[in-house]
Short mmCIF file of C-alpha atoms and ligand atoms in Angstrom, two decimals:
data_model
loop_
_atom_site.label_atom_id
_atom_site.label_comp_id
_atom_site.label_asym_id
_atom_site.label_seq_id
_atom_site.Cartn_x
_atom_site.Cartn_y
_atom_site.Cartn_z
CA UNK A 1 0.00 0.00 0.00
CA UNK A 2 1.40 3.46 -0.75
CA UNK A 3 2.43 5.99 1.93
CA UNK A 4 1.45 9.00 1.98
CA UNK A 5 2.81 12.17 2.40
CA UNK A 6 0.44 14.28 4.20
CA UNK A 7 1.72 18.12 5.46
CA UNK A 8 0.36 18.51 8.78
CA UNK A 9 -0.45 22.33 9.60
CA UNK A 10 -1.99 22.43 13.33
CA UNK A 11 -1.81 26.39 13.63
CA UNK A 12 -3.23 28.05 16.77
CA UNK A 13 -5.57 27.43 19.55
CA UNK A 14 -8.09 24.40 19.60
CA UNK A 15 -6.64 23.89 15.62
CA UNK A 16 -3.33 22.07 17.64
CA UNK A 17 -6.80 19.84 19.60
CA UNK A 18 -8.64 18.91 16.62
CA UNK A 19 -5.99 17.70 14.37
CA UNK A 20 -4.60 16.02 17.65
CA UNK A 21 -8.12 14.07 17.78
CA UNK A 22 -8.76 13.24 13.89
CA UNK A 23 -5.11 11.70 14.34
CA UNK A 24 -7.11 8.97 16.67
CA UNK A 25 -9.15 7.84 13.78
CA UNK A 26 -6.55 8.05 10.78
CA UNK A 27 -4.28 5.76 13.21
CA UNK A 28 -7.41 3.33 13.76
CA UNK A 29 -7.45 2.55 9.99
CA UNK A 30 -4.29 2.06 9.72
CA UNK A 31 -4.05 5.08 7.37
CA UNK A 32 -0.23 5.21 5.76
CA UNK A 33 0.98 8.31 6.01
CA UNK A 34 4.19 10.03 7.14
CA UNK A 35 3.33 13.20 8.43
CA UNK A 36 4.82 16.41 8.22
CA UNK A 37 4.83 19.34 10.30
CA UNK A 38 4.26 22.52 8.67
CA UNK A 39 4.36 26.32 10.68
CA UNK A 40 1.47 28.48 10.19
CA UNK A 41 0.03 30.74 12.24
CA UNK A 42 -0.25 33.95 14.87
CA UNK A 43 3.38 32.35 16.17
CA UNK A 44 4.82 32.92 12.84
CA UNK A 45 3.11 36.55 12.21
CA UNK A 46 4.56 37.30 15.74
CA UNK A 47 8.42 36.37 15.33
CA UNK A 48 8.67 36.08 11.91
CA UNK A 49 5.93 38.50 10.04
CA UNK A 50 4.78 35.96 8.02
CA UNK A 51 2.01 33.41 9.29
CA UNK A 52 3.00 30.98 6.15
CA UNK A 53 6.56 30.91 6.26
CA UNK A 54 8.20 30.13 3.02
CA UNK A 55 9.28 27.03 4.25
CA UNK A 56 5.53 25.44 4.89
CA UNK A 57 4.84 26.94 1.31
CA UNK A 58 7.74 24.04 0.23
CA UNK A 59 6.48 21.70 2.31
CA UNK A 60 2.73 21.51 0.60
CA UNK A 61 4.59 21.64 -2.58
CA UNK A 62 6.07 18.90 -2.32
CA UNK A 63 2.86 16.42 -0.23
CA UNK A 64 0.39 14.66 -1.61
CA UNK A 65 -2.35 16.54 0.50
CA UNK A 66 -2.82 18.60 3.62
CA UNK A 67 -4.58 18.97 7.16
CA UNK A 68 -4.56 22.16 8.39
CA UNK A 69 -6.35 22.87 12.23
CA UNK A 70 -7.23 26.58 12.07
CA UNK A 71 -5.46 29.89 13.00
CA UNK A 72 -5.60 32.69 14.78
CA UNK A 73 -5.74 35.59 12.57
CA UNK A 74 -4.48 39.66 13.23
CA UNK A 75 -6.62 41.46 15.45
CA UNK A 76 -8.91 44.28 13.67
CA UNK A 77 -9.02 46.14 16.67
CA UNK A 78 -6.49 48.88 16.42
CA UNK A 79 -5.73 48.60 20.01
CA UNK A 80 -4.42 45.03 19.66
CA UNK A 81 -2.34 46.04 16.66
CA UNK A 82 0.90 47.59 19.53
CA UNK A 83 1.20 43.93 19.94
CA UNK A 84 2.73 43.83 16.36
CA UNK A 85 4.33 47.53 16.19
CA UNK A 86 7.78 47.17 15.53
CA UNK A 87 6.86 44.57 12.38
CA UNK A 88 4.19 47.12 11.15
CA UNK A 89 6.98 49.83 11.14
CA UNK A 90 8.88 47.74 9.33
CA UNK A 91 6.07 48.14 6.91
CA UNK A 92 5.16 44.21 6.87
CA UNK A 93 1.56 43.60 5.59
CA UNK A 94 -0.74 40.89 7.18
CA UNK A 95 -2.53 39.38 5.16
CA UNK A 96 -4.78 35.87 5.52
CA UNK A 97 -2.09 33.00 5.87
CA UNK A 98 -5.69 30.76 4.44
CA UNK A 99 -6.30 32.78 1.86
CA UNK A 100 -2.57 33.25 0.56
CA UNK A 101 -2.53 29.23 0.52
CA UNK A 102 -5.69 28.93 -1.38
CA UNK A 103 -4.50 31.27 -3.91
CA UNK A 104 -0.39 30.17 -4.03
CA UNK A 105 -1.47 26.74 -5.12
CA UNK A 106 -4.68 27.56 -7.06
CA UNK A 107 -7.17 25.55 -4.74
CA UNK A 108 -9.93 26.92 -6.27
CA UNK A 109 -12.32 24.77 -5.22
CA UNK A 110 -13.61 25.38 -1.72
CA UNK A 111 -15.98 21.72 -1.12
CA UNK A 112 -17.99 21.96 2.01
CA UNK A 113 -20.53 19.13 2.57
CA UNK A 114 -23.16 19.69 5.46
CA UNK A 115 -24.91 16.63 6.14
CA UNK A 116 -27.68 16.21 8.81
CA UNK A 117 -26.45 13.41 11.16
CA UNK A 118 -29.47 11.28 12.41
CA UNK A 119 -29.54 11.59 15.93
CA UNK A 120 -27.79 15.25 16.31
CA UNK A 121 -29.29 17.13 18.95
CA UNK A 122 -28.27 20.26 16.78
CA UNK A 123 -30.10 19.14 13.55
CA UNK A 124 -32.56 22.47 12.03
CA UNK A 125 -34.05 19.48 10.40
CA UNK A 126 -33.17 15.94 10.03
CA UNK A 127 -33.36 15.59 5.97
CA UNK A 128 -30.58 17.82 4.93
CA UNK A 129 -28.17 16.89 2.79
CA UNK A 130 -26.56 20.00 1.10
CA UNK A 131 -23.12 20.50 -0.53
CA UNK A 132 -21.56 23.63 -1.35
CA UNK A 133 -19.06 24.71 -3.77
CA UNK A 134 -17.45 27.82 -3.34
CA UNK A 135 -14.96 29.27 -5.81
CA UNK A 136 -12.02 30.24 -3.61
CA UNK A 137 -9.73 32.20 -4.91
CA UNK A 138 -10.75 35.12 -6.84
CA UNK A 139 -13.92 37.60 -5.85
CA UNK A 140 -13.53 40.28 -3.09
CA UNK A 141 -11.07 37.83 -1.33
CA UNK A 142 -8.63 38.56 -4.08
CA UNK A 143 -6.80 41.67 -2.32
CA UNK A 144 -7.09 44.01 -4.46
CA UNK A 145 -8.10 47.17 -1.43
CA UNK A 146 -7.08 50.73 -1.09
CA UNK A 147 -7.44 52.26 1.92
CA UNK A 148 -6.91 55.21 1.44
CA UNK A 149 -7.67 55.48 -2.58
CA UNK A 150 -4.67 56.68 -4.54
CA UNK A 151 -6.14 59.94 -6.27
CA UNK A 152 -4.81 58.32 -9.91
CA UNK A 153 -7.34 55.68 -8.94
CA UNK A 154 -10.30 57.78 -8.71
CA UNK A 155 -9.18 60.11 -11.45
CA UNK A 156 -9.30 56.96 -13.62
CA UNK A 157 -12.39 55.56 -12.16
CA UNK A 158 -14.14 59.56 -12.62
CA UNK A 159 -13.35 59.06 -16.22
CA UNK A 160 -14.42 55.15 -17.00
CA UNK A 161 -18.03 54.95 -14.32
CA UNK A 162 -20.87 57.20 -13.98
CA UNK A 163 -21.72 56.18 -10.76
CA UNK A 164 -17.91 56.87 -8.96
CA UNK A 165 -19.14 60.76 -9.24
CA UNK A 166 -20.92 60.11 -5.95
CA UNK A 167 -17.46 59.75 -4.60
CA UNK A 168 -15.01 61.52 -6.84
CA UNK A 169 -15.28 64.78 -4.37
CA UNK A 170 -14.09 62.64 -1.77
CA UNK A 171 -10.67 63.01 0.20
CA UNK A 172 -8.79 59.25 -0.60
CA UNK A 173 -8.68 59.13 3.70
CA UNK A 174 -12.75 59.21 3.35
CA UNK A 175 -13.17 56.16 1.77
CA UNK A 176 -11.92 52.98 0.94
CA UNK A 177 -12.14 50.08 -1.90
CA UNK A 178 -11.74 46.43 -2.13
CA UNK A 179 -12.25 45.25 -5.94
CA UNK A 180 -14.86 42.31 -6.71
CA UNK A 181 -12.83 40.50 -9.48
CA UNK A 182 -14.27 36.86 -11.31
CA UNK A 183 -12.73 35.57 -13.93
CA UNK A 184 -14.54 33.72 -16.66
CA UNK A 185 -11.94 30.89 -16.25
CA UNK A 186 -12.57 30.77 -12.64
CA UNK A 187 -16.44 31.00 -12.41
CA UNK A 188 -16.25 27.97 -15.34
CA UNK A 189 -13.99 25.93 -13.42
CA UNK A 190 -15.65 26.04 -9.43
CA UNK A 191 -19.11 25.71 -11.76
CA UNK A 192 -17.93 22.74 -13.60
CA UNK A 193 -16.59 21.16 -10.58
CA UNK A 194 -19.90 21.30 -9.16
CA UNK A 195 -22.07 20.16 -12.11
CA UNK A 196 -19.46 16.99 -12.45
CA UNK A 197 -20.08 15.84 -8.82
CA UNK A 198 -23.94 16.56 -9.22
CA UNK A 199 -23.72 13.80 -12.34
CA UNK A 200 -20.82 11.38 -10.20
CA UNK A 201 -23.17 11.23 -7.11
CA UNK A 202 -26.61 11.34 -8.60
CA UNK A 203 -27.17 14.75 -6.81
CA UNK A 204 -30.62 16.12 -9.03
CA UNK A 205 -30.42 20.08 -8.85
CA UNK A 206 -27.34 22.99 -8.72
CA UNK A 207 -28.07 26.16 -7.69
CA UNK A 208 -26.38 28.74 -9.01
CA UNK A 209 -26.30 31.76 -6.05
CA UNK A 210 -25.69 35.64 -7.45
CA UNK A 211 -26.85 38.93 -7.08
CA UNK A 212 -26.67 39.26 -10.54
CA UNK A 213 -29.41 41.69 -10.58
CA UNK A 214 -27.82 44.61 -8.85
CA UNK A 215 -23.70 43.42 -9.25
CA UNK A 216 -24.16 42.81 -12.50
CA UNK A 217 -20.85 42.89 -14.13
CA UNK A 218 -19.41 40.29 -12.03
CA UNK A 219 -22.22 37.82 -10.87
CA UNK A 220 -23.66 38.62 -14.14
CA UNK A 221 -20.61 36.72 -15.42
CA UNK A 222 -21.10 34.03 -12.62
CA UNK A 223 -24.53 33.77 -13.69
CA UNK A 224 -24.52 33.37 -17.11
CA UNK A 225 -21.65 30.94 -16.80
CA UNK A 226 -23.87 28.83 -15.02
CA UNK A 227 -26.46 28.71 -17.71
CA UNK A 228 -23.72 27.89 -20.21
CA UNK A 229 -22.01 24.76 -18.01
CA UNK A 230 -25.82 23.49 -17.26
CA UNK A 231 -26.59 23.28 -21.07
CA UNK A 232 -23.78 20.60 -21.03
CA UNK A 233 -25.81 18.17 -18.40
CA UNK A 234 -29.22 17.91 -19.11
CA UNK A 235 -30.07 15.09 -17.24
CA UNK A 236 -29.18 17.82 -13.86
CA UNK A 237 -31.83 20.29 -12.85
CA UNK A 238 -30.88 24.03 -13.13
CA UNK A 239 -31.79 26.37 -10.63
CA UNK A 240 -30.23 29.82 -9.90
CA UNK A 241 -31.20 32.66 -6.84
CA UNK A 242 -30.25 35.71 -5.23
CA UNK A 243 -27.80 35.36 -2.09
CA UNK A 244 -30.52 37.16 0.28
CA UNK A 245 -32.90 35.11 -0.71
CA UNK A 246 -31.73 31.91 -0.51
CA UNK A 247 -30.50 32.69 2.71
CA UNK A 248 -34.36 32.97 3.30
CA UNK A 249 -35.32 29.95 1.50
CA UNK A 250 -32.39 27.59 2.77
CA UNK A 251 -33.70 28.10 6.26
CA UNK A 252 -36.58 27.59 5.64
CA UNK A 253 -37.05 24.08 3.22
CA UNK A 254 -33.76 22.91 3.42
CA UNK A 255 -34.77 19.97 2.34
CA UNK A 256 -35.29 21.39 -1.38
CA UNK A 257 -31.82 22.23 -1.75
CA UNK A 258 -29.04 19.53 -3.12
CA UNK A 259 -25.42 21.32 -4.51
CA UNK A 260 -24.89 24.91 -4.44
CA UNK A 261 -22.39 27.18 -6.33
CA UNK A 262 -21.12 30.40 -5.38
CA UNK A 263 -18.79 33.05 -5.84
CA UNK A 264 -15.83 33.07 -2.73
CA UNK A 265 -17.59 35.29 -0.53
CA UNK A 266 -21.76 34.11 -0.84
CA UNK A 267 -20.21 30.88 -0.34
CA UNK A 268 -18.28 31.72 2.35
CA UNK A 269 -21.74 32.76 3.92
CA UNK A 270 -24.08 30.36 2.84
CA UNK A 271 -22.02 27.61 3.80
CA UNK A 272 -21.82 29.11 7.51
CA UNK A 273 -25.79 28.96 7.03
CA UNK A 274 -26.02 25.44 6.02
CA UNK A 275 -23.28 24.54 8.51
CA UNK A 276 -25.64 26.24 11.53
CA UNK A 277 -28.68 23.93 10.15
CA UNK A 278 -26.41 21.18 10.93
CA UNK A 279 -24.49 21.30 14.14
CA UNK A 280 -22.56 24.45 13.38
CA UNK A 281 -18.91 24.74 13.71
CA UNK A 282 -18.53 21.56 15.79
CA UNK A 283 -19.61 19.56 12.55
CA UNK A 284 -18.48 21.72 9.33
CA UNK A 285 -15.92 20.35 6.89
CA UNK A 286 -14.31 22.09 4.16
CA UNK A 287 -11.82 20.98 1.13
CA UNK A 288 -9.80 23.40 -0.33
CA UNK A 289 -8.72 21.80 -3.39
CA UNK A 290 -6.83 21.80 -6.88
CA UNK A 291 -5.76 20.16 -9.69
CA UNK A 292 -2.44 18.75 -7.40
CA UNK A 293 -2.64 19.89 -4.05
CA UNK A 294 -5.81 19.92 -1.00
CA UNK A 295 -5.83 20.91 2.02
CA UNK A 296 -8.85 20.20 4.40
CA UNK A 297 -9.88 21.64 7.50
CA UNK A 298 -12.94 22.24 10.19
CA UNK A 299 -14.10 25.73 8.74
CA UNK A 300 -13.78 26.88 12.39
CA UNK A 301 -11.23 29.07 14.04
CA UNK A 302 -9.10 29.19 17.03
CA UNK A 303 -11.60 29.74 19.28
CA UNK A 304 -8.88 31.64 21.73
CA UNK A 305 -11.46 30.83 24.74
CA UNK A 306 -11.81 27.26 24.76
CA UNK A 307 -7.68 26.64 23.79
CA UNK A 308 -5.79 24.75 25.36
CA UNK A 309 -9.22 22.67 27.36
CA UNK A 310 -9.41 19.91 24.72
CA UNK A 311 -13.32 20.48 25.16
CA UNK A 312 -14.54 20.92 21.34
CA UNK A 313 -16.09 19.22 19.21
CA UNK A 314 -13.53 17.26 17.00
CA UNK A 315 -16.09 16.20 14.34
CA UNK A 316 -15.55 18.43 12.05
CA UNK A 317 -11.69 18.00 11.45
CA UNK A 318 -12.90 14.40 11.44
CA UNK A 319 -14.78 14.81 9.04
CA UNK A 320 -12.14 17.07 6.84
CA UNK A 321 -10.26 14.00 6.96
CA UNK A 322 -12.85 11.94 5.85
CA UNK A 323 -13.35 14.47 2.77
CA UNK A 324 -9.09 14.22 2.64
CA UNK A 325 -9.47 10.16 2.05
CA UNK A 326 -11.70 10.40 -0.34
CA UNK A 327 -9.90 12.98 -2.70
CA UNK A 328 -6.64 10.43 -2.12
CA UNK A 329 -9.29 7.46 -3.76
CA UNK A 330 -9.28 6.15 0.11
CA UNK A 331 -12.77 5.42 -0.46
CA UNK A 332 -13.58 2.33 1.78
CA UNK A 333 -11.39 4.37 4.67
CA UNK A 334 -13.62 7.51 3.87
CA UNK A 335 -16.58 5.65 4.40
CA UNK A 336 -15.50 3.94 7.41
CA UNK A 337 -14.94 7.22 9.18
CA UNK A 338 -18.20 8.57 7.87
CA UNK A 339 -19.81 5.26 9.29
CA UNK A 340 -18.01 5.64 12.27
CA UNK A 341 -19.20 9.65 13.09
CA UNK A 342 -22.71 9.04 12.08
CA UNK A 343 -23.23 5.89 14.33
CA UNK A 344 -21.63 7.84 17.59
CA UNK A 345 -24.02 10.61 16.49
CA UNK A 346 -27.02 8.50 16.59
CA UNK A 347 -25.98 6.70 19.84
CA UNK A 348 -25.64 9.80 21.70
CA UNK A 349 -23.83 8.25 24.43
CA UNK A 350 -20.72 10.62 23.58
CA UNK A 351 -21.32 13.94 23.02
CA UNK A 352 -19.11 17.09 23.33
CA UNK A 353 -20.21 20.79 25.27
CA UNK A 354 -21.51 22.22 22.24
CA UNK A 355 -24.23 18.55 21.37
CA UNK A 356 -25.49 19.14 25.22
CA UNK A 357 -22.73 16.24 26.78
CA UNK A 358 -19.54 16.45 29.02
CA UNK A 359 -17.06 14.12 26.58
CA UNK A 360 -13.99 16.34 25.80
CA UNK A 361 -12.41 16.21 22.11
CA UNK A 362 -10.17 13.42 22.70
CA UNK A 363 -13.20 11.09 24.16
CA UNK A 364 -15.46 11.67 20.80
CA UNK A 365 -12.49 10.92 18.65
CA UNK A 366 -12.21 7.77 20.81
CA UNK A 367 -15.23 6.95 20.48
CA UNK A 368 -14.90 7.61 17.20
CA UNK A 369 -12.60 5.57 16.66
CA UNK A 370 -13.65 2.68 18.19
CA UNK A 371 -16.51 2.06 15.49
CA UNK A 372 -14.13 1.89 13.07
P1 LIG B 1 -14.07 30.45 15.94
O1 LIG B 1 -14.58 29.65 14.80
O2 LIG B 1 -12.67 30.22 16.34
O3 LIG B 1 -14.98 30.17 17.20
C1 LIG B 1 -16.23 30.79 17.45
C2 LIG B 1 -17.03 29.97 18.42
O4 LIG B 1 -17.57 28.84 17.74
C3 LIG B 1 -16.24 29.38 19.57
O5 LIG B 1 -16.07 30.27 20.62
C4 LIG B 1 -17.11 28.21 19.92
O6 LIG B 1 -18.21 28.64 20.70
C5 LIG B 1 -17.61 27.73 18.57
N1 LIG B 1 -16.76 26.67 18.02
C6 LIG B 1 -15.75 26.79 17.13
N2 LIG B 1 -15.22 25.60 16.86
C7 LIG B 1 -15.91 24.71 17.60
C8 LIG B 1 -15.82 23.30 17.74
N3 LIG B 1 -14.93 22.54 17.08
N4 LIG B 1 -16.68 22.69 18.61
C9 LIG B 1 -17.58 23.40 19.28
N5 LIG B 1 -17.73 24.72 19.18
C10 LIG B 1 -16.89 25.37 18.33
O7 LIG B 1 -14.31 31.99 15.60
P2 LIG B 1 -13.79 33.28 16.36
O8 LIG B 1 -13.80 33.06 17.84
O9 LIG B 1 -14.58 34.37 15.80
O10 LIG B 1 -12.30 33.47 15.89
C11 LIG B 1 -11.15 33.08 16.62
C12 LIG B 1 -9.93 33.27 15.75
O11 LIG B 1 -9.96 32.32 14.68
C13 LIG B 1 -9.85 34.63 15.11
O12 LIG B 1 -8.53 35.06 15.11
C14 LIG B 1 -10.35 34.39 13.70
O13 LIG B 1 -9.87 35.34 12.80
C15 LIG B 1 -9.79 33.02 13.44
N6 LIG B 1 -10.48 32.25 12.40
C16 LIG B 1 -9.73 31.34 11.73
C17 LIG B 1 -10.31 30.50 10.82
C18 LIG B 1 -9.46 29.44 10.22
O14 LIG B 1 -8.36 29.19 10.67
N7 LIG B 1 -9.94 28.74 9.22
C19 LIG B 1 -11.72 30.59 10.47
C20 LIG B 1 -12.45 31.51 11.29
C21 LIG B 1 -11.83 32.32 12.21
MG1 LIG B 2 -16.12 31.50 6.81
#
């Protein structure tokens, strides 16, 4: 059996607790797998003023996937910012150690499965079954922000938009932009990605989410994309809404909803929603892939007040590595994990703070593991 090479990014707080735990259940199947430690992280922003060192960057060129626990990210609160003075003299930028990741190795395709486990105490409803792809690299997450706005900026954008004379008075210290930028290439691609797994798993609908009606340049694009990809499978129902209201719409029949497709940041959200109608944090995946690299996760943070207590839920990471397996064609290992988290679900006999119980994260992922 081959071994494989699988960078191993822990990062801050409960991320070091919840890779510790999904380590239980990869060693219970016997998983081969050397694993590597990468750096990442509020450490590395702190000492080094970079929270992905150049070094990790190597390392998950050179692995055959990735598990990454979560990090704790710079403070927005000016206050907080002395902590980091003498590297922001130095004129060092932060900027999203997550986001520089999914963009160095073109993972554009952010996966995130949310599942209603029978048996969750947490469960909106018990018949949801949703999967969301989010394009994850381009959008407003691509950094492209000026605060404050050079005045060759608005002297260009005074000449090429009608609307920008609301703000072509303006001082550049009184406002601020952050560009929206899709790509056709990269709408086609996370759009694609989606419509192929609808037709590998039998899914029946995509949904297409936009506001395409008001941003119209840009979702316009994402939009019309979508029609063009869903021409190509027939036998897969088309359906397309507005971000606000199928954040109405998800909550309320679920059940109606199979894959969605979104640009970076309405995925970002909606998958938060259909993580809540799930279990929230405790339980949501994500799979940040590309053509030769992945790296999966729990979509949660740090969570700075529970570090260090080993008291969250582990399920999530779990289940990243669950996702992980099957992108490595683990498939019988993928399913025994998913086996494995659904039946301690339904037992409820083990449950972490967040599901009502007492067990802390080593316990579930013990318990976990013993299904297997
Ligand atoms: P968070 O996701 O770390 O935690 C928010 C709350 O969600 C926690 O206080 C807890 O009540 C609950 N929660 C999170 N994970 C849980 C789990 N496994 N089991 C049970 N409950 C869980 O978000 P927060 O507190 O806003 O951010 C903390 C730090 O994490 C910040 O620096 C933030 O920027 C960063 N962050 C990093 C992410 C990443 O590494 N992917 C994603 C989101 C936030
Ligand atoms: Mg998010």
């Amino acid at each position: 059996m081959k071994t494989y090479k699988i960078a191993w990014l822990p990062g801050d707080g409960i991320g070091i607790e919840v890779l510790e735990a999904s380590k239980i259940v990869l060693d219970k199947l016997n998983f081969a797998a050397e694993y590597i430690h990468g750096d990442i992280g509020w450490e590395f922003w702190c000492t080094e003023g970079d929270a992905l060192p150049k070094r990790t960057i190597d390392l998950l060129g050179n692995v055959d996937a990735a598990m990454f626990g979560a990090i704790t990210s710079k403070p927005v609160k000016e206050a907080e910012y002395e902590l980091v003075s003498e590297l922001r003299n130095k004129g060092l930028v932060y900027r999203s150690p997550i986001v520089r990741m999914r963009q160095t190795f073109d993972l554009y395709n952010c996966f995130r499965p949310t599942k209603a486990y029978k048996g969750n105490p947490l469960n909106l409803k018990d018949d949801i079954d949703i999967v969301v792809f989010r394009e994850n690299t381009e959008d407003l997450y691509v950094g492209v922000e000026f605060s404050p706005v050079p005045k060759e900026l608005s002297d260009t954008l005074q000449k090429l938009s009608k609307p920008f004379a609301t703000f072509a008075n303006l001082n550049g210290n009184d406002y601020a932009i952050s560009c929206k930028i899709n790509t056709i290439n990269g709408c086609e691609k996370i759009i694609r990605t989606a419509f192929e797994f609808a037709k590998e798993h039998g899914r029946k609908k995509v949904t297409v989410i936009h506001k395409a009606n008001v941003v119209r340049a840009t979702d316009g694009l994402f939009l019309e994309i979508g029609k063009r990809v869903a021409a190509d499978y027939p036998e897969i129902q088309f359906d397309e809404g507005n971000i606000d209201a199928m954040t109405m719409w998800l909550l309320k029949n679920p059940e109606r909803y199979d894959v969605l497709v979104a640009p970076n940041l309405y995925g970002d959200i909606i998958s938060d929603l259909c993580a809540q109608m799930v279990g929230g944090l405790g339980f949501a995946c994500s799979g940040n892939i590309g053509k030769k690299l992945a790296v999966f996760e729990p979509t949660h943070g740090s969570a700075p007040k529970y570090a260090g207590q080993y008291k969250v839920n582990p399920i999530a990471t779990i289940l990243a590595t669950k996702l992980m397996l099957d992108w490595l064609g683990e498939k019988e290992m993928a399913l025994k994990v998913e086996k494995a988290v659904a039946q301690v679900v339904e037992e409820g006999k083990v449950r972490t703070y967040d599901m009502g119980g007492n067990a802390s994260t080593l316990e579930m992922a013990q318990a976990i593991a013993d299904c297997i």
